[in-house]
JSON list of C-alpha atoms in Angstrom, two decimals:
[
{"chain": "W", "resi": 1, "resn": "UNK", "atom": "CA", "xyz": [5.40, -8.69, -15.93]},
{"chain": "W", "resi": 2, "resn": "UNK", "atom": "CA", "xyz": [4.75, -11.09, -18.83]},
{"chain": "W", "resi": 3, "resn": "UNK", "atom": "CA", "xyz": [4.65, -9.59, -21.96]},
{"chain": "W", "resi": 4, "resn": "UNK", "atom": "CA", "xyz": [1.65, -9.05, -24.36]},
{"chain": "W", "resi": 5, "resn": "UNK", "atom": "CA", "xyz": [3.40, -11.73, -27.13]},
{"chain": "W", "resi": 6, "resn": "UNK", "atom": "CA", "xyz": [3.31, -14.67, -23.21]},
{"chain": "W", "resi": 7, "resn": "UNK", "atom": "CA", "xyz": [-0.16, -13.36, -22.26]},
{"chain": "W", "resi": 8, "resn": "UNK", "atom": "CA", "xyz": [-1.25, -14.51, -25.61]},
{"chain": "W", "resi": 9, "resn": "UNK", "atom": "CA", "xyz": [0.21, -18.02, -24.84]},
{"chain": "W", "resi": 10, "resn": "UNK", "atom": "CA", "xyz": [-1.55, -17.92, -22.00]},
{"chain": "W", "resi": 11, "resn": "UNK", "atom": "CA", "xyz": [-4.58, -20.85, -22.01]},
{"chain": "W", "resi": 12, "resn": "UNK", "atom": "CA", "xyz": [-7.60, -19.29, -20.63]},
{"chain": "W", "resi": 13, "resn": "UNK", "atom": "CA", "xyz": [-7.82, -20.90, -17.85]},
{"chain": "W", "resi": 14, "resn": "UNK", "atom": "CA", "xyz": [-4.67, -19.22, -16.95]},
{"chain": "W", "resi": 15, "resn": "UNK", "atom": "CA", "xyz": [-5.48, -15.90, -18.50]},
{"chain": "W", "resi": 16, "resn": "UNK", "atom": "CA", "xyz": [-8.51, -16.37, -15.84]},
{"chain": "W", "resi": 17, "resn": "UNK", "atom": "CA", "xyz": [-6.66, -16.98, -13.18]},
{"chain": "W", "resi": 18, "resn": "UNK", "atom": "CA", "xyz": [-3.31, -14.68, -13.88]},
{"chain": "W", "resi": 19, "resn": "UNK", "atom": "CA", "xyz": [-6.21, -12.32, -14.05]},
{"chain": "W", "resi": 20, "resn": "UNK", "atom": "CA", "xyz": [-8.18, -12.54, -11.16]},
{"chain": "W", "resi": 21, "resn": "UNK", "atom": "CA", "xyz": [-4.84, -12.30, -9.07]},
{"chain": "W", "resi": 22, "resn": "UNK", "atom": "CA", "xyz": [-3.46, -9.59, -10.77]},
{"chain": "W", "resi": 23, "resn": "UNK", "atom": "CA", "xyz": [-6.28, -8.05, -8.87]},
{"chain": "W", "resi": 24, "resn": "UNK", "atom": "CA", "xyz": [-5.62, -8.76, -5.93]},
{"chain": "W", "resi": 25, "resn": "UNK", "atom": "CA", "xyz": [-2.34, -7.43, -6.24]},
{"chain": "W", "resi": 26, "resn": "UNK", "atom": "CA", "xyz": [-3.36, -4.49, -7.50]},
{"chain": "W", "resi": 27, "resn": "UNK", "atom": "CA", "xyz": [-6.16, -3.89, -4.01]},
{"chain": "W", "resi": 28, "resn": "UNK", "atom": "CA", "xyz": [-3.02, -4.79, -1.66]},
{"chain": "W", "resi": 29, "resn": "UNK", "atom": "CA", "xyz": [-0.61, -2.60, -3.61]},
{"chain": "W", "resi": 30, "resn": "UNK", "atom": "CA", "xyz": [-3.40, 0.35, -3.71]},
{"chain": "W", "resi": 31, "resn": "UNK", "atom": "CA", "xyz": [-4.64, -0.52, -0.14]},
{"chain": "W", "resi": 32, "resn": "UNK", "atom": "CA", "xyz": [-0.98, -0.65, 1.27]},
{"chain": "W", "resi": 33, "resn": "UNK", "atom": "CA", "xyz": [0.00, 1.97, 0.57]},
{"chain": "W", "resi": 34, "resn": "UNK", "atom": "CA", "xyz": [-3.37, 4.96, 0.94]},
{"chain": "W", "resi": 35, "resn": "UNK", "atom": "CA", "xyz": [-2.74, 2.79, 4.99]},
{"chain": "W", "resi": 36, "resn": "UNK", "atom": "CA", "xyz": [1.54, 4.32, 4.41]},
{"chain": "W", "resi": 37, "resn": "UNK", "atom": "CA", "xyz": [2.50, 0.94, 5.09]},
{"chain": "W", "resi": 38, "resn": "UNK", "atom": "CA", "xyz": [4.06, 0.06, 2.25]},
{"chain": "W", "resi": 39, "resn": "UNK", "atom": "CA", "xyz": [6.25, 2.65, 0.37]},
{"chain": "W", "resi": 40, "resn": "UNK", "atom": "CA", "xyz": [6.00, 1.22, -3.43]},
{"chain": "W", "resi": 41, "resn": "UNK", "atom": "CA", "xyz": [3.11, 3.20, -5.00]},
{"chain": "W", "resi": 42, "resn": "UNK", "atom": "CA", "xyz": [5.55, 3.08, -8.57]},
{"chain": "W", "resi": 43, "resn": "UNK", "atom": "CA", "xyz": [4.14, -0.66, -8.15]},
{"chain": "W", "resi": 44, "resn": "UNK", "atom": "CA", "xyz": [0.55, 0.42, -8.99]},
{"chain": "W", "resi": 45, "resn": "UNK", "atom": "CA", "xyz": [0.78, 2.35, -11.92]},
{"chain": "W", "resi": 46, "resn": "UNK", "atom": "CA", "xyz": [3.39, -1.36, -13.10]},
{"chain": "W", "resi": 47, "resn": "UNK", "atom": "CA", "xyz": [0.01, -3.32, -11.58]},
{"chain": "W", "resi": 48, "resn": "UNK", "atom": "CA", "xyz": [-2.56, -1.27, -12.96]},
{"chain": "W", "resi": 49, "resn": "UNK", "atom": "CA", "xyz": [-0.34, -1.75, -16.99]},
{"chain": "W", "resi": 50, "resn": "UNK", "atom": "CA", "xyz": [-0.40, -5.55, -16.44]},
{"chain": "W", "resi": 51, "resn": "UNK", "atom": "CA", "xyz": [-4.58, -6.22, -15.43]},
{"chain": "W", "resi": 52, "resn": "UNK", "atom": "CA", "xyz": [-6.06, -3.84, -17.92]},
{"chain": "W", "resi": 53, "resn": "UNK", "atom": "CA", "xyz": [-3.03, -6.11, -20.67]},
{"chain": "W", "resi": 54, "resn": "UNK", "atom": "CA", "xyz": [-4.35, -9.71, -19.69]},
{"chain": "W", "resi": 55, "resn": "UNK", "atom": "CA", "xyz": [-7.98, -8.11, -19.89]},
{"chain": "W", "resi": 56, "resn": "UNK", "atom": "CA", "xyz": [-7.52, -6.69, -23.18]},
{"chain": "W", "resi": 57, "resn": "UNK", "atom": "CA", "xyz": [-5.70, -9.57, -24.04]},
{"chain": "W", "resi": 58, "resn": "UNK", "atom": "CA", "xyz": [-9.37, -12.03, -22.87]},
{"chain": "W", "resi": 59, "resn": "UNK", "atom": "CA", "xyz": [-11.51, -9.96, -23.92]},
{"chain": "W", "resi": 60, "resn": "UNK", "atom": "CA", "xyz": [-9.58, -9.53, -27.50]},
{"chain": "W", "resi": 61, "resn": "UNK", "atom": "CA", "xyz": [-9.57, -13.58, -27.07]},
{"chain": "W", "resi": 62, "resn": "UNK", "atom": "CA", "xyz": [-13.52, -13.59, -26.35]},
{"chain": "W", "resi": 63, "resn": "UNK", "atom": "CA", "xyz": [-14.51, -11.44, -29.45]},
{"chain": "W", "resi": 64, "resn": "UNK", "atom": "CA", "xyz": [-12.61, -14.17, -31.54]},
{"chain": "W", "resi": 65, "resn": "UNK", "atom": "CA", "xyz": [-13.57, -16.78, -30.71]},
{"chain": "W", "resi": 66, "resn": "UNK", "atom": "CA", "xyz": [-9.76, -17.97, -30.36]},
{"chain": "W", "resi": 67, "resn": "UNK", "atom": "CA", "xyz": [-9.07, -20.89, -27.48]},
{"chain": "W", "resi": 68, "resn": "UNK", "atom": "CA", "xyz": [-6.49, -22.26, -25.48]},
{"chain": "W", "resi": 69, "resn": "UNK", "atom": "CA", "xyz": [-5.68, -25.49, -23.94]},
{"chain": "W", "resi": 70, "resn": "UNK", "atom": "CA", "xyz": [-2.25, -25.79, -22.27]},
{"chain": "W", "resi": 71, "resn": "UNK", "atom": "CA", "xyz": [0.12, -23.24, -21.44]},
{"chain": "W", "resi": 72, "resn": "UNK", "atom": "CA", "xyz": [3.98, -23.76, -22.06]},
{"chain": "W", "resi": 73, "resn": "UNK", "atom": "CA", "xyz": [6.07, -24.55, -19.03]},
{"chain": "W", "resi": 74, "resn": "UNK", "atom": "CA", "xyz": [8.16, -20.96, -19.53]},
{"chain": "W", "resi": 75, "resn": "UNK", "atom": "CA", "xyz": [5.36, -18.77, -19.19]},
{"chain": "W", "resi": 76, "resn": "UNK", "atom": "CA", "xyz": [3.61, -20.81, -16.65]},
{"chain": "W", "resi": 77, "resn": "UNK", "atom": "CA", "xyz": [7.12, -20.72, -14.15]},
{"chain": "W", "resi": 78, "resn": "UNK", "atom": "CA", "xyz": [7.83, -16.50, -15.50]},
{"chain": "W", "resi": 79, "resn": "UNK", "atom": "CA", "xyz": [4.49, -16.30, -14.74]},
{"chain": "W", "resi": 80, "resn": "UNK", "atom": "CA", "xyz": [4.53, -17.73, -10.62]},
{"chain": "W", "resi": 81, "resn": "UNK", "atom": "CA", "xyz": [8.33, -15.91, -10.46]},
{"chain": "W", "resi": 82, "resn": "UNK", "atom": "CA", "xyz": [5.95, -12.41, -11.15]},
{"chain": "W", "resi": 83, "resn": "UNK", "atom": "CA", "xyz": [3.87, -13.19, -8.37]},
{"chain": "W", "resi": 84, "resn": "UNK", "atom": "CA", "xyz": [6.48, -14.35, -5.73]},
{"chain": "W", "resi": 85, "resn": "UNK", "atom": "CA", "xyz": [7.94, -11.76, -6.09]},
{"chain": "W", "resi": 86, "resn": "UNK", "atom": "CA", "xyz": [4.56, -8.95, -5.38]},
{"chain": "W", "resi": 87, "resn": "UNK", "atom": "CA", "xyz": [3.99, -11.19, -2.48]},
{"chain": "W", "resi": 88, "resn": "UNK", "atom": "CA", "xyz": [7.30, -10.03, -1.34]},
{"chain": "W", "resi": 89, "resn": "UNK", "atom": "CA", "xyz": [7.73, -6.69, -2.12]},
{"chain": "W", "resi": 90, "resn": "UNK", "atom": "CA", "xyz": [4.49, -6.58, 0.27]},
{"chain": "W", "resi": 91, "resn": "UNK", "atom": "CA", "xyz": [5.18, -8.17, 3.18]},
{"chain": "W", "resi": 92, "resn": "UNK", "atom": "CA", "xyz": [8.74, -7.60, 3.34]},
{"chain": "W", "resi": 93, "resn": "UNK", "atom": "CA", "xyz": [7.72, -4.11, 4.03]},
{"chain": "W", "resi": 94, "resn": "UNK", "atom": "CA", "xyz": [5.29, -4.90, 6.73]},
{"chain": "W", "resi": 95, "resn": "UNK", "atom": "CA", "xyz": [7.58, -6.59, 8.89]},
{"chain": "W", "resi": 96, "resn": "UNK", "atom": "CA", "xyz": [10.09, -3.92, 8.07]},
{"chain": "W", "resi": 97, "resn": "UNK", "atom": "CA", "xyz": [7.64, -1.63, 10.17]},
{"chain": "W", "resi": 98, "resn": "UNK", "atom": "CA", "xyz": [7.14, -4.16, 12.89]},
{"chain": "W", "resi": 99, "resn": "UNK", "atom": "CA", "xyz": [10.19, -4.30, 13.84]},
{"chain": "W", "resi": 100, "resn": "UNK", "atom": "CA", "xyz": [10.23, -0.57, 13.60]},
{"chain": "W", "resi": 101, "resn": "UNK", "atom": "CA", "xyz": [8.01, -0.35, 16.02]},
{"chain": "W", "resi": 102, "resn": "UNK", "atom": "CA", "xyz": [9.18, -2.26, 18.20]},
{"chain": "W", "resi": 103, "resn": "UNK", "atom": "CA", "xyz": [12.54, -1.08, 18.52]},
{"chain": "W", "resi": 104, "resn": "UNK", "atom": "CA", "xyz": [10.98, 2.45, 19.97]},
{"chain": "W", "resi": 105, "resn": "UNK", "atom": "CA", "xyz": [8.81, 0.33, 22.77]},
{"chain": "W", "resi": 106, "resn": "UNK", "atom": "CA", "xyz": [11.70, -0.80, 23.82]},
{"chain": "W", "resi": 107, "resn": "UNK", "atom": "CA", "xyz": [14.08, 2.76, 23.89]},
{"chain": "W", "resi": 108, "resn": "UNK", "atom": "CA", "xyz": [12.05, 5.63, 26.89]},
{"chain": "W", "resi": 109, "resn": "UNK", "atom": "CA", "xyz": [13.76, 7.79, 26.95]},
{"chain": "W", "resi": 110, "resn": "UNK", "atom": "CA", "xyz": [13.35, 9.87, 29.84]},
{"chain": "W", "resi": 111, "resn": "UNK", "atom": "CA", "xyz": [15.02, 13.45, 30.69]},
{"chain": "W", "resi": 112, "resn": "UNK", "atom": "CA", "xyz": [14.41, 14.75, 34.42]},
{"chain": "W", "resi": 113, "resn": "UNK", "atom": "CA", "xyz": [15.21, 18.19, 35.42]},
{"chain": "W", "resi": 114, "resn": "UNK", "atom": "CA", "xyz": [15.46, 19.97, 37.81]},
{"chain": "W", "resi": 115, "resn": "UNK", "atom": "CA", "xyz": [12.02, 22.63, 40.06]},
{"chain": "W", "resi": 116, "resn": "UNK", "atom": "CA", "xyz": [14.77, 24.42, 40.86]},
{"chain": "W", "resi": 117, "resn": "UNK", "atom": "CA", "xyz": [15.32, 26.47, 37.91]},
{"chain": "W", "resi": 118, "resn": "UNK", "atom": "CA", "xyz": [11.69, 26.32, 36.35]},
{"chain": "W", "resi": 119, "resn": "UNK", "atom": "CA", "xyz": [9.70, 29.41, 37.44]},
{"chain": "W", "resi": 120, "resn": "UNK", "atom": "CA", "xyz": [5.95, 29.64, 35.92]},
{"chain": "W", "resi": 121, "resn": "UNK", "atom": "CA", "xyz": [4.53, 32.81, 35.49]},
{"chain": "W", "resi": 122, "resn": "UNK", "atom": "CA", "xyz": [0.14, 32.98, 35.76]},
{"chain": "W", "resi": 123, "resn": "UNK", "atom": "CA", "xyz": [-1.51, 33.66, 32.65]},
{"chain": "W", "resi": 124, "resn": "UNK", "atom": "CA", "xyz": [-4.93, 34.68, 32.39]},
{"chain": "W", "resi": 125, "resn": "UNK", "atom": "CA", "xyz": [-6.97, 32.95, 29.99]},
{"chain": "W", "resi": 126, "resn": "UNK", "atom": "CA", "xyz": [-8.06, 34.67, 27.34]},
{"chain": "W", "resi": 127, "resn": "UNK", "atom": "CA", "xyz": [-12.06, 34.17, 26.15]},
{"chain": "W", "resi": 128, "resn": "UNK", "atom": "CA", "xyz": [-14.86, 35.39, 25.09]},
{"chain": "W", "resi": 129, "resn": "UNK", "atom": "CA", "xyz": [-15.67, 36.48, 28.69]},
{"chain": "W", "resi": 130, "resn": "UNK", "atom": "CA", "xyz": [-12.81, 37.11, 29.82]},
{"chain": "W", "resi": 131, "resn": "UNK", "atom": "CA", "xyz": [-13.28, 40.95, 29.85]},
{"chain": "W", "resi": 132, "resn": "UNK", "atom": "CA", "xyz": [-16.46, 41.41, 32.37]},
{"chain": "W", "resi": 133, "resn": "UNK", "atom": "CA", "xyz": [-15.21, 37.86, 34.54]},
{"chain": "W", "resi": 134, "resn": "UNK", "atom": "CA", "xyz": [-12.69, 40.65, 34.88]},
{"chain": "W", "resi": 135, "resn": "UNK", "atom": "CA", "xyz": [-14.13, 43.44, 35.54]},
{"chain": "W", "resi": 136, "resn": "UNK", "atom": "CA", "xyz": [-17.19, 41.95, 38.27]},
{"chain": "W", "resi": 137, "resn": "UNK", "atom": "CA", "xyz": [-12.94, 41.33, 39.52]},
{"chain": "W", "resi": 138, "resn": "UNK", "atom": "CA", "xyz": [-12.23, 44.37, 40.34]},
{"chain": "W", "resi": 139, "resn": "UNK", "atom": "CA", "xyz": [-16.04, 45.55, 42.01]}
]
């Protein structure tokens, strides 16, 4: 995640790209947590804060009329590393879940019991009209 001073060094175009990428990552993370495919719910809070910082810088530039043409290489590299890390966290959980599902399918457990030890007792179903039926059977 970029610090606020590094966000200020981003060019206008990179700032817009960073905002859209972060919003998409936030959406994927929220949906992954809601559908229980992902467990890192703390990343939602981190990404929300990061998107807010990006939008704050965007609005500050818009109000002041400031324009930055070029981003430094260090900031670009750090931004790419952050997004690669987020994407890795979002995809690794899905692969682990898929592996667990296949393991469960491969090992069916069947228990065999003898029917000689089992006694079955017939139980009358209870319902709204059970008393009427019982009265009809007796008469």
